[in-house]
Coordinates of N, CA and C in Angstrom, one line a residue:
X1 N -148.7 76.5 -79.9 CA -147.6 77.5 -80.5 C -147.9 79.0 -79.8
X2 N -146.8 79.5 -79.3 CA -146.9 80.7 -78.7 C -147.2 81.9 -79.7
X3 N -148.1 82.8 -79.4 CA -148.3 83.9 -80.2 C -147.1 84.8 -80.2
X4 N -146.8 85.4 -81.3 CA -145.7 86.3 -81.5 C -145.9 87.5 -80.6
X5 N -144.8 87.9 -79.9 CA -144.9 89.2 -79.1 C -144.5 90.3 -80.0
X6 N -145.5 91.3 -79.9 CA -145.3 92.6 -80.6 C -144.3 93.4 -79.9
X7 N -143.5 94.2 -80.6 CA -142.6 95.1 -80.0 C -143.4 96.3 -79.5
X8 N -143.0 96.9 -78.4 CA -143.7 98.1 -77.7 C -143.4 99.2 -78.8
X9 N -144.4 100.2 -78.8 CA -144.2 101.3 -79.8 C -143.0 102.1 -79.3
X10 N -142.1 102.5 -80.4 CA -140.9 103.3 -80.1 C -141.4 104.7 -79.8
X11 N -140.7 105.2 -78.6 CA -141.0 106.6 -78.3 C -140.2 107.5 -79.1
X12 N -140.7 108.6 -79.4 CA -140.1 109.6 -80.2 C -138.9 110.2 -79.6
X13 N -137.8 109.9 -80.1 CA -136.4 110.4 -79.5 C -136.3 111.8 -80.0
X14 N -135.6 112.7 -79.1 CA -135.4 114.1 -79.6 C -134.3 114.1 -80.7
X15 N -134.4 115.0 -81.6 CA -133.4 114.9 -82.7 C -132.2 115.4 -82.3
X16 N -131.1 114.8 -82.9 CA -129.8 115.1 -82.6 C -129.5 116.5 -83.3
X17 N -128.6 117.3 -82.7 CA -128.2 118.5 -83.2 C -127.6 118.3 -84.5
X18 N -127.8 119.3 -85.4 CA -127.1 119.3 -86.7 C -126.0 120.2 -87.0
X19 N -124.9 119.8 -87.5 CA -123.8 120.8 -87.6 C -123.9 121.7 -88.7
X20 N -123.0 122.5 -89.0 CA -123.1 123.6 -90.0 C -123.1 123.0 -91.3
X21 N -122.6 121.7 -91.6 CA -122.6 121.3 -92.9 C -123.9 120.4 -93.2
X22 N -124.8 120.4 -92.2 CA -126.0 119.6 -92.4 C -125.9 118.2 -91.9
X23 N -124.7 117.7 -91.5 CA -124.5 116.4 -90.9 C -124.7 116.4 -89.4
X24 N -125.1 115.3 -88.8 CA -125.2 115.1 -87.5 C -123.9 114.8 -86.8
X25 N -123.3 115.5 -86.0 CA -121.9 115.3 -85.4 C -121.9 114.1 -84.6
X26 N -120.7 113.5 -84.5 CA -120.7 112.2 -83.7 C -120.7 112.7 -82.2
X27 N -121.3 111.8 -81.4 CA -121.5 111.9 -80.1 C -120.1 112.1 -79.4
X28 N -120.1 113.0 -78.4 CA -118.8 113.2 -77.8 C -118.7 112.3 -76.5
X29 N -117.5 112.2 -76.0 CA -117.2 111.4 -74.9 C -118.0 112.1 -73.6
X30 N -118.9 111.3 -72.9 CA -119.6 111.8 -71.8 C -119.0 112.2 -70.7
X31 N -117.7 111.7 -70.4 CA -117.0 112.1 -69.3 C -116.2 113.4 -69.5
X32 N -116.1 114.2 -68.3 CA -115.4 115.4 -68.3 C -116.3 116.6 -69.0
X33 N -115.6 117.7 -69.1 CA -116.3 118.9 -69.6 C -116.6 118.8 -71.0
X34 N -117.6 119.5 -71.6 CA -118.0 119.6 -72.9 C -117.4 121.0 -73.6
X35 N -117.0 120.8 -74.8 CA -116.3 121.9 -75.4 C -117.3 123.2 -75.5
X36 N -116.7 124.4 -75.3 CA -117.5 125.5 -75.3 C -118.3 125.7 -76.6
X37 N -117.9 125.2 -77.7 CA -118.6 125.3 -79.0 C -119.4 124.0 -79.4
X38 N -119.5 123.1 -78.4 CA -120.2 121.8 -78.7 C -121.7 121.9 -78.9
X39 N -122.2 121.4 -79.9 CA -123.7 121.4 -80.1 C -124.5 120.6 -79.0
X40 N -123.7 119.7 -78.4 CA -124.3 118.9 -77.3 C -124.5 119.6 -75.9
X41 N -123.9 120.7 -75.8 CA -123.9 121.5 -74.4 C -125.2 122.0 -74.2
X42 N -125.7 121.7 -73.0 CA -127.1 122.2 -72.5 C -126.8 123.4 -71.7
X43 N -127.3 124.5 -72.1 CA -127.1 125.8 -71.4 C -127.9 125.7 -70.1
X44 N -127.3 125.9 -68.9 CA -128.1 126.1 -67.7 C -128.7 127.4 -67.6
X45 N -129.8 127.5 -66.9 CA -130.6 128.6 -66.9 C -129.9 129.9 -66.3
X46 N -128.8 129.6 -65.4 CA -128.2 130.7 -64.8 C -126.9 131.1 -65.6
X47 N -126.7 130.6 -66.8 CA -125.5 130.9 -67.6 C -125.6 132.4 -68.0
X48 N -126.6 133.0 -68.5 CA -126.7 134.5 -68.9 C -126.3 135.3 -67.7
X49 N -126.9 135.0 -66.5 CA -126.8 135.9 -65.3 C -125.3 135.7 -64.9
X50 N -124.6 134.5 -65.0 CA -123.2 134.3 -64.7 C -122.3 135.1 -65.6
X51 N -122.7 135.2 -66.9 CA -121.8 136.0 -67.8 C -122.0 137.4 -67.5
X52 N -123.3 137.9 -67.2 CA -123.4 139.3 -66.9 C -122.6 139.6 -65.5
X53 N -122.5 138.8 -64.7 CA -121.8 139.0 -63.4 C -120.3 139.3 -63.7
X54 N -119.8 138.5 -64.7 CA -118.4 138.6 -65.1 C -118.0 140.1 -65.5
X55 N -119.0 140.8 -66.0 CA -118.8 142.2 -66.4 C -118.8 143.2 -65.3
X56 N -119.0 142.8 -64.0 CA -119.0 143.6 -62.9 C -117.7 143.7 -62.2
X57 N -117.2 144.8 -61.7 CA -116.0 144.9 -61.1 C -115.8 143.9 -59.8
X58 N -114.8 143.3 -59.8 CA -114.5 142.4 -58.5 C -115.4 141.2 -58.5
X59 N -116.0 140.8 -59.7 CA -117.0 139.7 -59.5 C -116.5 138.4 -58.9
X60 N -117.4 137.7 -58.2 CA -117.0 136.4 -57.6 C -118.3 135.5 -57.9
X61 N -117.9 134.5 -58.6 CA -118.9 133.4 -58.9 C -118.5 132.1 -58.4
X62 N -119.4 131.4 -57.7 CA -119.2 130.1 -57.2 C -120.1 129.1 -57.7
X63 N -119.6 128.2 -58.3 CA -120.4 127.1 -59.0 C -120.4 125.7 -58.3
X64 N -121.4 125.4 -57.6 CA -121.6 124.2 -56.7 C -122.6 123.4 -57.2
X65 N -122.2 122.0 -57.4 CA -123.2 120.9 -57.8 C -122.5 119.7 -57.6
X66 N -123.3 118.5 -57.5 CA -122.7 117.1 -57.5 C -121.8 116.9 -58.6
X67 N -120.9 116.0 -58.5 CA -119.9 115.6 -59.6 C -120.8 115.2 -60.9
X68 N -120.3 115.6 -62.1 CA -120.9 115.2 -63.3 C -122.1 116.0 -63.6
X69 N -122.2 117.2 -63.0 CA -123.4 118.0 -63.5 C -123.1 119.2 -64.3
X70 N -121.8 119.2 -64.8 CA -121.5 120.3 -65.7 C -120.8 121.5 -65.3
X71 N -120.2 121.5 -64.1 CA -119.4 122.5 -63.5 C -118.3 123.0 -64.5
X72 N -117.5 122.1 -64.9 CA -116.3 122.4 -65.8 C -116.8 123.0 -67.1
X73 N -117.9 122.4 -67.7 CA -118.4 122.9 -68.9 C -118.9 124.3 -68.8
X74 N -119.6 124.6 -67.8 CA -120.1 126.0 -67.5 C -118.9 127.0 -67.3
X75 N -117.9 126.5 -66.6 CA -116.7 127.3 -66.5 C -116.1 127.6 -67.8
X76 N -115.9 126.7 -68.7 CA -115.4 126.8 -69.9 C -116.2 127.8 -70.8
X77 N -117.5 127.8 -70.6 CA -118.3 128.7 -71.3 C -118.2 130.2 -70.8
X78 N -118.0 130.4 -69.5 CA -117.7 131.6 -69.0 C -116.4 132.1 -69.5
X79 N -115.5 131.4 -69.5 CA -114.1 131.9 -70.0 C -114.1 132.2 -71.5
X80 N -114.9 131.4 -72.3 CA -115.0 131.7 -73.7 C -115.8 133.2 -73.8
X81 N -116.8 133.4 -72.8 CA -117.5 134.6 -72.9 C -116.4 135.8 -72.5
X82 N -115.6 135.6 -71.6 CA -114.7 136.6 -71.0 C -113.7 136.9 -72.2
X83 N -113.3 135.8 -72.9 CA -112.3 136.1 -73.9 C -112.8 136.8 -75.1
X84 N -114.2 136.6 -75.4 CA -114.9 137.3 -76.4 C -115.0 138.8 -76.0
X85 N -114.9 139.2 -74.8 CA -115.1 140.6 -74.3 C -113.7 141.1 -74.3
X86 N -112.7 140.4 -74.6 CA -111.3 141.0 -74.6 C -110.7 140.9 -73.3
X87 N -111.2 140.2 -72.3 CA -110.6 140.0 -71.0 C -109.5 139.0 -71.0
X88 N -108.5 139.2 -70.2 CA -107.5 138.1 -69.9 C -108.1 137.0 -69.1
X89 N -107.8 135.7 -69.5 CA -108.4 134.6 -68.6 C -107.3 133.6 -68.3
X90 N -107.6 133.0 -67.1 CA -106.6 131.9 -66.7 C -107.6 130.8 -66.1
X91 N -107.2 129.6 -66.5 CA -108.0 128.4 -65.9 C -107.0 127.5 -65.1
X92 N -107.2 127.3 -63.9 CA -106.4 126.4 -63.1 C -107.4 125.2 -62.6
X93 N -106.8 124.0 -62.8 CA -107.5 122.8 -62.4 C -106.8 122.3 -61.2
X94 N -107.2 122.3 -60.0 CA -106.5 121.9 -58.8 C -106.4 120.3 -58.9
X95 N -107.2 119.6 -59.6 CA -107.2 118.2 -59.6 C -105.9 117.7 -60.2
X96 N -105.2 118.4 -61.0 CA -104.0 117.9 -61.5 C -102.8 118.4 -60.9
X97 N -102.9 119.1 -59.7 CA -101.8 119.8 -59.1 C -101.0 118.8 -58.3
X98 N -99.7 118.8 -58.3 CA -98.9 118.0 -57.5 C -99.2 118.1 -56.0
X99 N -99.2 116.9 -55.3 CA -99.6 116.9 -53.8 C -98.6 117.7 -53.0
X100 N -97.4 117.8 -53.5 CA -96.2 118.5 -52.7 C -96.6 119.9 -52.5
X101 N -97.3 120.6 -53.3 CA -97.6 122.0 -53.2 C -98.7 122.2 -52.1
X102 N -99.4 121.2 -51.7 CA -100.4 121.4 -50.6 C -99.8 121.1 -49.2
X103 N -98.5 120.8 -49.2 CA -97.9 120.6 -47.9 C -97.6 121.7 -47.1
X104 N -97.4 122.9 -47.6 CA -97.1 124.0 -46.9 C -97.7 125.4 -47.5
X105 N -98.3 126.2 -46.7 CA -98.9 127.5 -47.4 C -98.1 128.3 -48.3
X106 N -96.8 128.6 -47.9 CA -96.0 129.4 -48.6 C -95.7 128.9 -50.0
X107 N -95.4 127.5 -50.0 CA -95.1 126.9 -51.1 C -96.3 126.8 -52.1
X108 N -97.5 126.6 -51.5 CA -98.6 126.7 -52.3 C -98.8 128.0 -53.0
X109 N -98.8 129.1 -52.2 CA -99.0 130.4 -52.8 C -98.0 130.8 -53.8
X110 N -96.8 130.4 -53.6 CA -95.7 130.7 -54.7 C -96.2 129.9 -56.0
X111 N -96.6 128.6 -55.9 CA -97.1 127.9 -57.1 C -98.3 128.5 -57.6
X112 N -99.2 129.0 -56.8 CA -100.4 129.6 -57.3 C -100.0 130.9 -58.1
X113 N -99.3 131.7 -57.6 CA -99.0 133.0 -58.3 C -98.2 132.7 -59.6
X114 N -97.1 131.7 -59.5 CA -96.4 131.3 -60.7 C -97.3 130.7 -61.7
X115 N -98.3 130.0 -61.4 CA -99.2 129.2 -62.3 C -100.2 130.2 -63.0
X116 N -100.6 131.2 -62.2 CA -101.5 132.2 -62.9 C -100.6 133.0 -63.9
X117 N -99.3 133.4 -63.6 CA -98.5 134.1 -64.5 C -98.1 133.3 -65.7
X118 N -98.0 132.0 -65.5 CA -97.7 131.1 -66.7 C -98.7 131.1 -67.7
X119 N -99.9 130.9 -67.2 CA -101.2 131.0 -68.1 C -101.2 132.3 -68.9
X120 N -100.7 133.3 -68.3 CA -100.7 134.6 -68.9 C -99.5 134.9 -69.9
X121 N -98.6 134.0 -69.8 CA -97.4 134.0 -70.7 C -96.3 134.8 -70.0
X122 N -96.4 135.0 -68.7 CA -95.5 135.8 -67.9 C -94.4 134.8 -67.2
X123 N -93.2 135.2 -67.1 CA -92.2 134.4 -66.5 C -92.2 134.5 -65.0
X124 N -91.8 133.6 -64.3 CA -91.8 133.6 -62.8 C -90.7 134.7 -62.3
X125 N -91.3 135.5 -61.4 CA -90.4 136.6 -60.9 C -90.5 136.5 -59.4
X126 N -90.3 135.5 -58.8 CA -90.3 135.3 -57.4 C -89.3 136.1 -56.7
X127 N -88.1 136.2 -57.2 CA -87.0 137.0 -56.5 C -87.3 138.5 -56.5
X128 N -88.2 139.0 -57.4 CA -88.5 140.4 -57.4 C -89.7 140.7 -56.6
X129 N -90.6 139.8 -56.3 CA -91.9 140.2 -55.8 C -92.2 139.3 -54.5
X130 N -91.2 138.6 -54.0 CA -91.5 137.6 -52.9 C -90.3 137.9 -51.8
X131 N -90.8 138.4 -50.7 CA -89.9 138.7 -49.6 C -90.2 137.7 -48.4
X132 N -89.4 136.8 -48.1 CA -89.6 135.9 -47.0 C -89.9 136.5 -45.6
X133 N -89.7 137.7 -45.5 CA -90.0 138.4 -44.1 C -91.4 138.6 -44.0
X134 N -92.2 138.6 -45.1 CA -93.6 138.7 -45.1 C -94.2 137.4 -45.3
X135 N -95.6 137.4 -45.0 CA -96.2 136.1 -45.0 C -96.6 135.8 -46.4
X136 N -97.1 134.6 -46.7 CA -97.5 134.3 -48.0 C -98.6 135.1 -48.7
X137 N -99.5 135.5 -47.8 CA -100.7 136.3 -48.3 C -100.3 137.7 -48.7
X138 N -99.4 138.3 -48.0 CA -98.9 139.6 -48.3 C -98.1 139.5 -49.6
X139 N -97.3 138.4 -49.8 CA -96.5 138.4 -51.0 C -97.3 138.1 -52.1
X140 N -98.4 137.3 -52.0 CA -99.2 137.0 -53.1 C -100.0 138.3 -53.7
X141 N -100.3 139.1 -52.6 CA -101.1 140.4 -53.1 C -100.1 141.2 -53.8
X142 N -98.7 141.4 -53.4 CA -97.8 142.0 -54.0 C -97.6 141.5 -55.5
X143 N -97.5 140.3 -55.6 CA -97.2 139.6 -56.8 C -98.3 139.9 -57.9
X144 N -99.6 140.0 -57.5 CA -100.7 140.3 -58.3 C -100.7 141.8 -58.7
X145 N -100.6 142.6 -57.6 CA -100.7 144.1 -57.8 C -99.6 144.6 -58.6
X146 N -98.4 144.2 -58.5 CA -97.2 144.8 -59.0 C -96.9 144.1 -60.4
X147 N -97.4 142.9 -60.6 CA -97.0 142.1 -61.7 C -98.1 141.6 -62.7
X148 N -99.1 141.0 -62.0 CA -100.1 140.2 -62.8 C -101.3 141.1 -63.3
X149 N -101.7 142.0 -62.5 CA -102.8 142.9 -62.9 C -102.2 144.1 -63.7
X150 N -102.8 144.1 -64.9 CA -102.2 145.1 -65.9 C -102.8 146.6 -65.6
X151 N -101.9 147.5 -65.8 CA -102.3 148.8 -65.5 C -103.2 149.4 -66.6
X152 N -103.4 148.7 -67.7 CA -104.2 149.2 -68.9 C -105.7 149.2 -68.4
X153 N -106.1 148.5 -67.4 CA -107.6 148.4 -67.1 C -108.2 147.1 -67.6
X154 N -107.4 146.2 -68.3 CA -108.1 145.0 -68.8 C -108.4 144.1 -67.6
X155 N -109.6 143.6 -67.5 CA -110.0 142.7 -66.4 C -109.3 141.3 -66.6
X156 N -108.9 140.8 -65.4 CA -108.4 139.3 -65.4 C -109.4 138.3 -64.8
X157 N -109.8 137.4 -65.5 CA -110.7 136.4 -65.0 C -110.0 135.1 -64.7
X158 N -110.1 134.8 -63.4 CA -109.4 133.5 -63.0 C -110.4 132.5 -62.5
X159 N -110.3 131.3 -63.3 CA -111.3 130.2 -63.0 C -110.5 129.1 -62.3
X160 N -110.9 128.7 -61.0 CA -110.2 127.6 -60.4 C -111.3 126.5 -60.3
X161 N -110.8 125.4 -61.1 CA -111.8 124.2 -61.0 C -111.2 123.2 -59.9
X162 N -112.3 122.3 -59.4 CA -111.9 121.4 -58.5 C -111.3 122.0 -57.2
X163 N -112.1 123.2 -56.8 CA -111.5 124.0 -55.7 C -111.6 123.2 -54.4
X164 N -112.5 122.2 -54.5 CA -112.7 121.2 -53.1 C -111.5 120.6 -52.7
X165 N -110.5 120.5 -53.5 CA -109.3 119.9 -53.1 C -108.7 120.7 -52.0
X166 N -108.9 122.1 -51.9 CA -108.2 122.9 -50.9 C -108.9 122.4 -49.6
X167 N -110.1 122.0 -49.5 CA -110.8 121.7 -48.2 C -110.1 120.7 -47.4
X168 N -109.3 119.8 -48.2 CA -108.6 118.6 -47.4 C -107.4 119.2 -46.8
X169 N -106.9 120.5 -46.8 CA -105.8 120.9 -46.4 C -106.1 122.1 -45.4
X170 N -106.3 121.9 -44.1 CA -106.7 122.9 -43.3 C -105.9 124.2 -43.3
X171 N -104.7 124.1 -43.2 CA -103.9 125.4 -43.2 C -104.0 126.1 -44.4
X172 N -103.9 125.5 -45.5 CA -104.1 126.2 -46.8 C -105.4 126.8 -47.0
X173 N -106.5 125.9 -46.6 CA -107.9 126.4 -46.8 C -108.1 127.7 -46.0
X174 N -107.7 127.9 -44.9 CA -107.8 129.0 -44.1 C -107.2 130.2 -44.7
X175 N -106.0 130.1 -45.0 CA -105.2 131.3 -45.5 C -105.7 131.6 -47.0
X176 N -105.8 130.5 -47.8 CA -106.0 130.9 -49.3 C -107.4 131.4 -49.4
X177 N -108.4 130.8 -48.7 CA -109.9 131.3 -48.8 C -109.9 132.7 -48.2
X178 N -109.1 132.9 -47.1 CA -109.2 134.2 -46.7 C -108.6 135.3 -47.6
X179 N -107.5 134.8 -48.2 CA -106.9 135.8 -49.3 C -107.9 136.1 -50.3
X180 N -108.5 135.1 -50.9 CA -109.4 135.2 -52.1 C -110.6 136.3 -51.7
X181 N -111.0 136.1 -50.5 CA -112.1 136.8 -49.9 C -111.7 138.3 -49.7
X182 N -110.4 138.5 -49.3 CA -110.0 140.0 -49.1 C -109.8 140.6 -50.4
X183 N -109.2 139.8 -51.5 CA -109.2 140.4 -52.8 C -110.6 140.9 -53.3
X184 N -111.6 140.0 -53.1 CA -113.0 140.4 -53.5 C -113.4 141.7 -52.8
X185 N -113.1 141.8 -51.4 CA -113.5 143.0 -50.7 C -112.8 144.2 -51.3
X186 N -111.5 144.0 -51.6 CA -110.7 145.2 -52.1 C -111.3 145.8 -53.3
X187 N -112.0 145.0 -54.2 CA -112.6 145.5 -55.3 C -113.6 146.7 -55.0
X188 N -114.2 146.7 -53.9 CA -115.1 147.7 -53.6 C -114.5 149.1 -53.4
X189 N -113.2 149.2 -53.1 CA -112.5 150.4 -52.9 C -111.2 150.7 -53.7
X190 N -110.7 149.7 -54.3 CA -109.5 149.7 -54.9 C -109.6 149.5 -56.5
X191 N -109.5 150.5 -57.3 CA -109.7 150.4 -58.8 C -108.8 149.3 -59.4
X192 N -107.7 149.0 -58.8 CA -106.8 148.0 -59.4 C -107.5 146.6 -59.2
X193 N -108.1 146.3 -58.1 CA -108.7 145.0 -58.0 C -110.1 145.0 -58.5
X194 N -110.6 146.0 -58.9 CA -111.9 145.9 -59.7 C -111.8 145.1 -61.0
X195 N -110.6 145.0 -61.4 CA -110.2 144.2 -62.6 C -110.1 142.6 -62.5
X196 N -110.2 142.3 -61.2 CA -110.0 140.9 -60.8 C -111.4 140.3 -60.7
X197 N -111.6 139.3 -61.6 CA -112.8 138.5 -61.5 C -112.6 137.0 -61.2
X198 N -113.3 136.5 -60.3 CA -112.9 135.0 -59.8 C -114.1 134.1 -60.0
X199 N -113.8 132.9 -60.5 CA -114.9 131.9 -60.7 C -114.3 130.6 -60.0
X200 N -115.0 130.1 -59.0 CA -114.6 129.0 -58.2 C -115.7 127.9 -58.4
X201 N -115.3 126.7 -58.8 CA -116.2 125.5 -58.9 C -115.6 124.4 -58.1
X202 N -116.7 123.8 -57.4 CA -116.4 122.6 -56.5 C -117.7 121.7 -56.3
X203 N -117.5 120.6 -56.0 CA -118.6 119.6 -55.8 C -119.2 119.8 -54.6
X204 N -120.5 119.4 -54.4 CA -121.2 119.5 -53.1 C -120.7 118.3 -52.2
X205 N -120.3 117.2 -52.8 CA -119.9 116.1 -52.0 C -118.8 116.5 -50.9
X206 N -117.9 117.5 -51.1 CA -117.0 118.0 -50.2 C -117.6 118.4 -49.0
X207 N -118.7 119.1 -49.0 CA -119.4 119.7 -47.8 C -119.9 118.4 -47.0
X208 N -120.3 117.4 -47.7 CA -121.1 116.4 -46.9 C -120.0 115.6 -46.2
X209 N -118.7 115.7 -46.5 CA -117.7 115.0 -45.7 C -116.9 115.7 -44.7
X210 N -117.3 117.1 -44.7 CA -116.6 118.0 -43.6 C -117.3 117.9 -42.4

């Protein structure tokens, strides 16, 4: 007769977070971003530094990590922090953008400006701020300066998630990345662009395939 096998000692599991009612909340879906107010959110060590950076004129924050390491969740936390400070916020996720907009730089920039305005509750005004005699980057700058950036000094925080999708389209990558870089540089000398704060998140896998 075989001796009975004893079960290995159970290791002490960390306690689950407790909600405000004293109950343990249900586990959330592990896929995708975690809500900004989730008790399961694990705060990365750099989160306070990123929040402090958003308060600086012309801030540029790049979040890079492998897929599934919480980039979208951190971005959501940064936007929540910005809203708490009274800043205007816009979140764009390129993963859900129609492929047709990546076919041509001018079309992409028109979509980009219109999408930022839509998130701010502003109607599209392409006829007023877009002149075909100029390039897409010049028109985009005018659209932001004359329409999207408010004159009352309120900062605008724009977060672009899955930015790595840009890297698959060479013509757009060159122009768009150059445009964002120039806007960041403008913040050093232009008070209007001091209000523009940018958060870019993309996965490291994109660099491995370039």
